Coordinates of C-alpha atoms in Angstrom, one line a residue:
X17 CA 65.4 -0.2 3.4
X18 CA 62.9 -0.3 6.1
X19 CA 64.6 1.1 8.9
X20 CA 62.6 0.9 12.2
X21 CA 63.3 3.2 15.3
X22 CA 62.8 1.8 19.0
X23 CA 60.5 3.6 21.4
X24 CA 63.4 5.8 22.4
X25 CA 63.8 7.1 18.8
X26 CA 67.3 5.2 18.4
X27 CA 68.6 2.6 16.0
X28 CA 70.7 0.8 18.3
X29 CA 71.6 -3.0 17.6
X30 CA 69.3 -5.7 19.0
X31 CA 70.6 -9.2 19.8
X32 CA 68.2 -11.9 19.3
X33 CA 68.7 -15.3 21.0
X34 CA 66.3 -17.5 19.4
X35 CA 65.5 -21.1 20.6
X36 CA 63.3 -23.9 20.0
X37 CA 60.8 -25.4 22.4
X38 CA 61.6 -28.5 24.3
X39 CA 60.4 -32.0 23.2
X40 CA 56.8 -33.0 23.0
X41 CA 55.4 -36.6 22.9
X42 CA 54.4 -35.5 19.4
X43 CA 58.0 -34.8 18.5
X44 CA 58.8 -38.3 20.2
X45 CA 56.3 -39.9 17.9
X46 CA 58.1 -38.5 14.7
X47 CA 54.6 -36.6 14.0
X48 CA 54.3 -33.0 12.5
X49 CA 53.2 -30.3 14.7
X50 CA 52.4 -27.0 13.6
X51 CA 50.3 -24.1 14.7
X52 CA 47.3 -26.6 14.8
X53 CA 48.7 -28.7 17.4
X54 CA 49.0 -27.2 20.7
X55 CA 50.4 -29.7 23.0
X56 CA 52.8 -29.3 26.3
X57 CA 56.2 -30.5 27.1
X58 CA 56.9 -34.1 27.9
X59 CA 59.5 -34.8 30.8
X60 CA 62.6 -34.6 28.5
X61 CA 61.1 -31.6 27.0
X62 CA 61.1 -30.1 30.5
X63 CA 64.8 -31.3 31.3
X64 CA 65.9 -29.4 28.2
X65 CA 64.4 -26.2 28.8
X66 CA 65.9 -26.3 32.3
X67 CA 69.3 -26.7 30.5
X68 CA 68.6 -23.5 28.2
X69 CA 69.9 -21.7 31.6
X70 CA 73.5 -22.9 30.6
X71 CA 73.2 -21.6 27.2
X72 CA 71.7 -18.0 28.0
X73 CA 72.9 -17.0 31.4
X74 CA 75.7 -14.9 29.9
X75 CA 73.6 -13.5 27.2
X76 CA 72.4 -10.6 29.2
X77 CA 68.8 -11.3 28.0
X78 CA 66.2 -8.5 29.2
X79 CA 62.7 -10.3 28.0
X80 CA 61.8 -13.3 26.3
X81 CA 58.9 -13.1 23.8
X82 CA 57.3 -16.4 23.1
X83 CA 55.0 -18.2 20.4
X84 CA 51.8 -18.5 22.4
X85 CA 51.8 -22.4 21.6
X86 CA 52.1 -23.9 25.2
X87 CA 55.2 -26.0 24.1
X88 CA 57.3 -22.5 23.3
X89 CA 55.3 -20.6 26.1
X90 CA 56.4 -23.5 28.7
X91 CA 59.9 -23.6 27.4
X92 CA 60.4 -19.8 27.7
X93 CA 59.0 -19.8 31.2
X94 CA 61.3 -22.6 32.5
X95 CA 64.2 -20.8 31.1
X96 CA 63.3 -17.3 32.3
X97 CA 62.6 -18.4 35.7
X98 CA 66.4 -18.5 36.7
X99 CA 67.1 -15.7 34.9
X100 CA 64.5 -13.5 36.3
X101 CA 63.1 -12.0 33.4
X102 CA 59.6 -11.8 31.9
X103 CA 57.8 -13.8 29.2
X104 CA 55.5 -12.1 26.6
X105 CA 53.5 -14.0 24.4
X106 CA 53.6 -12.8 20.9
X107 CA 51.0 -14.5 18.6
X108 CA 53.0 -13.6 15.1
X109 CA 55.9 -16.0 16.6
X110 CA 53.7 -19.2 16.5
X111 CA 54.7 -22.0 14.3
X112 CA 53.7 -22.7 10.6
X113 CA 50.3 -24.3 10.1
X114 CA 51.0 -27.4 8.3
X115 CA 47.5 -27.9 7.0
X116 CA 46.5 -31.5 6.4
X117 CA 49.9 -32.5 7.4
X118 CA 49.1 -31.6 11.0
X119 CA 49.4 -34.6 13.2
X120 CA 50.9 -36.9 10.3
X121 CA 53.4 -39.1 10.8
X122 CA 56.8 -38.2 8.9
X123 CA 56.7 -41.2 7.2
X124 CA 53.3 -40.6 5.7
X125 CA 54.1 -37.2 5.0
X126 CA 57.4 -38.2 2.9
X127 CA 55.0 -40.8 1.1
X128 CA 52.3 -38.2 0.0
X129 CA 54.0 -34.6 0.3
X130 CA 57.6 -35.5 0.0
X131 CA 58.8 -32.2 -1.8
X132 CA 56.5 -30.1 0.6
X133 CA 58.0 -31.7 3.8
X134 CA 61.7 -31.2 2.3
X135 CA 61.4 -27.6 1.6
X136 CA 60.0 -26.7 5.0
X137 CA 63.3 -28.0 6.3
X138 CA 65.6 -26.4 3.6
X139 CA 63.7 -23.4 2.8
X140 CA 65.6 -21.6 0.2
X141 CA 64.3 -18.3 -1.6
X142 CA 62.9 -20.5 -4.5
X143 CA 60.5 -22.2 -2.2
X144 CA 58.7 -19.6 -0.5
X145 CA 55.4 -20.6 -2.1
X146 CA 55.5 -24.0 -1.2
X147 CA 52.8 -25.2 1.4
X148 CA 50.7 -28.2 2.5
X149 CA 47.3 -28.0 1.3
X150 CA 45.1 -25.8 3.4
X151 CA 48.4 -24.8 5.2
X152 CA 50.7 -21.6 5.2
X153 CA 53.5 -21.2 2.7
X154 CA 56.9 -20.8 3.5
X155 CA 56.9 -17.1 2.3
X156 CA 53.9 -16.3 4.6
X157 CA 55.6 -17.8 7.6
X158 CA 59.0 -16.0 6.9
X159 CA 57.3 -12.6 6.4
X160 CA 55.0 -13.0 9.5
X161 CA 57.8 -13.8 11.8
X162 CA 60.5 -11.4 10.4
X163 CA 57.7 -8.5 10.9
X164 CA 57.4 -9.7 14.4
X165 CA 60.9 -9.4 15.1
X166 CA 60.9 -5.8 13.5
X167 CA 58.4 -4.9 15.8
X168 CA 60.0 -6.4 18.9
X169 CA 63.5 -4.6 17.6
X170 CA 61.6 -1.4 18.0
X171 CA 60.7 -2.0 21.8
X172 CA 63.9 -0.6 23.2
X173 CA 65.5 -3.8 24.6
X174 CA 69.3 -4.5 23.6
X175 CA 69.0 -8.5 24.2
X176 CA 65.8 -10.3 23.6
X177 CA 65.0 -14.0 23.6
X178 CA 62.5 -15.5 21.4
X179 CA 60.9 -18.8 22.1
X180 CA 59.9 -20.5 18.9
X181 CA 59.5 -23.8 16.9
X182 CA 61.6 -26.0 14.3
X183 CA 60.0 -25.1 11.3
X184 CA 60.3 -21.3 12.2
X185 CA 64.0 -21.6 13.0
X186 CA 64.6 -23.6 9.8
X187 CA 62.8 -20.9 8.0
X188 CA 65.0 -18.0 9.5
X189 CA 68.3 -20.0 9.0
X190 CA 66.8 -20.4 5.2
X191 CA 66.4 -16.7 5.1
X192 CA 70.0 -16.4 6.2
X193 CA 71.3 -18.7 3.7
X194 CA 71.8 -22.1 5.7
X195 CA 71.0 -25.0 3.8
X196 CA 69.5 -28.1 5.3
X197 CA 69.7 -26.6 8.8
X198 CA 69.3 -29.1 11.7
X199 CA 67.6 -27.6 14.9
X200 CA 67.2 -29.7 17.8
X201 CA 64.8 -29.5 20.4
X202 CA 66.1 -26.4 22.5
X203 CA 68.4 -25.5 20.0
X204 CA 69.5 -21.7 19.7
X205 CA 70.6 -19.3 17.1
X206 CA 72.1 -15.8 17.6
X207 CA 71.0 -13.1 15.3
X208 CA 70.8 -9.3 15.5
X209 CA 69.2 -6.4 13.9
X210 CA 71.1 -3.5 12.9
X211 CA 69.9 -0.5 10.7
X212 CA 66.8 -2.2 9.4
X213 CA 68.8 -5.5 8.6
X214 CA 68.8 -9.0 10.2
X215 CA 72.3 -10.6 10.2
X216 CA 73.1 -14.2 11.7
X217 CA 75.9 -14.3 14.1
X218 CA 76.6 -18.0 14.3
X219 CA 75.7 -21.6 14.1
X220 CA 73.0 -23.4 15.8
X221 CA 74.3 -24.2 19.6

């Protein structure tokens, strides 16, 4: 077991509140958007991000680490402002790169890459090698994001927000053993890191 100490030399439990970005026009058009598609929130997405305050206000967040993609970073900024906390970009929290599927409609992906598309949103342990042509695999993304979370857990904070993406959250929920997870825009999950292990603390809220 790879136990990481924080910068103070302790192994105190770290709470993670992980949330998906608000809606974009690409979401609304039912198209695939990964790390190869960098678009901002639409009006609905900005309103959803503002409502995150109600979900997070009692969680005692100390900082939010964000994917560098503008839809996640802008969501984090909106959520962080009334909380009075800092937002820090963390490149390895970015969404999966979906290769040739970037920008494709759900219908086209369902027609051309049905098994891959289904695996992304139900990413069990037997699907870690699945990827779109020219894209990242489910396993590569999972390891990248978990490594980022381990690094963040070593920074000395007790309660951290993570602004990420739908595919990323589905991937993490698959890691926790959740089948066919549903993660709406600005949906949240609570996980914690304790003595080198990640655990899920509840359902999507």
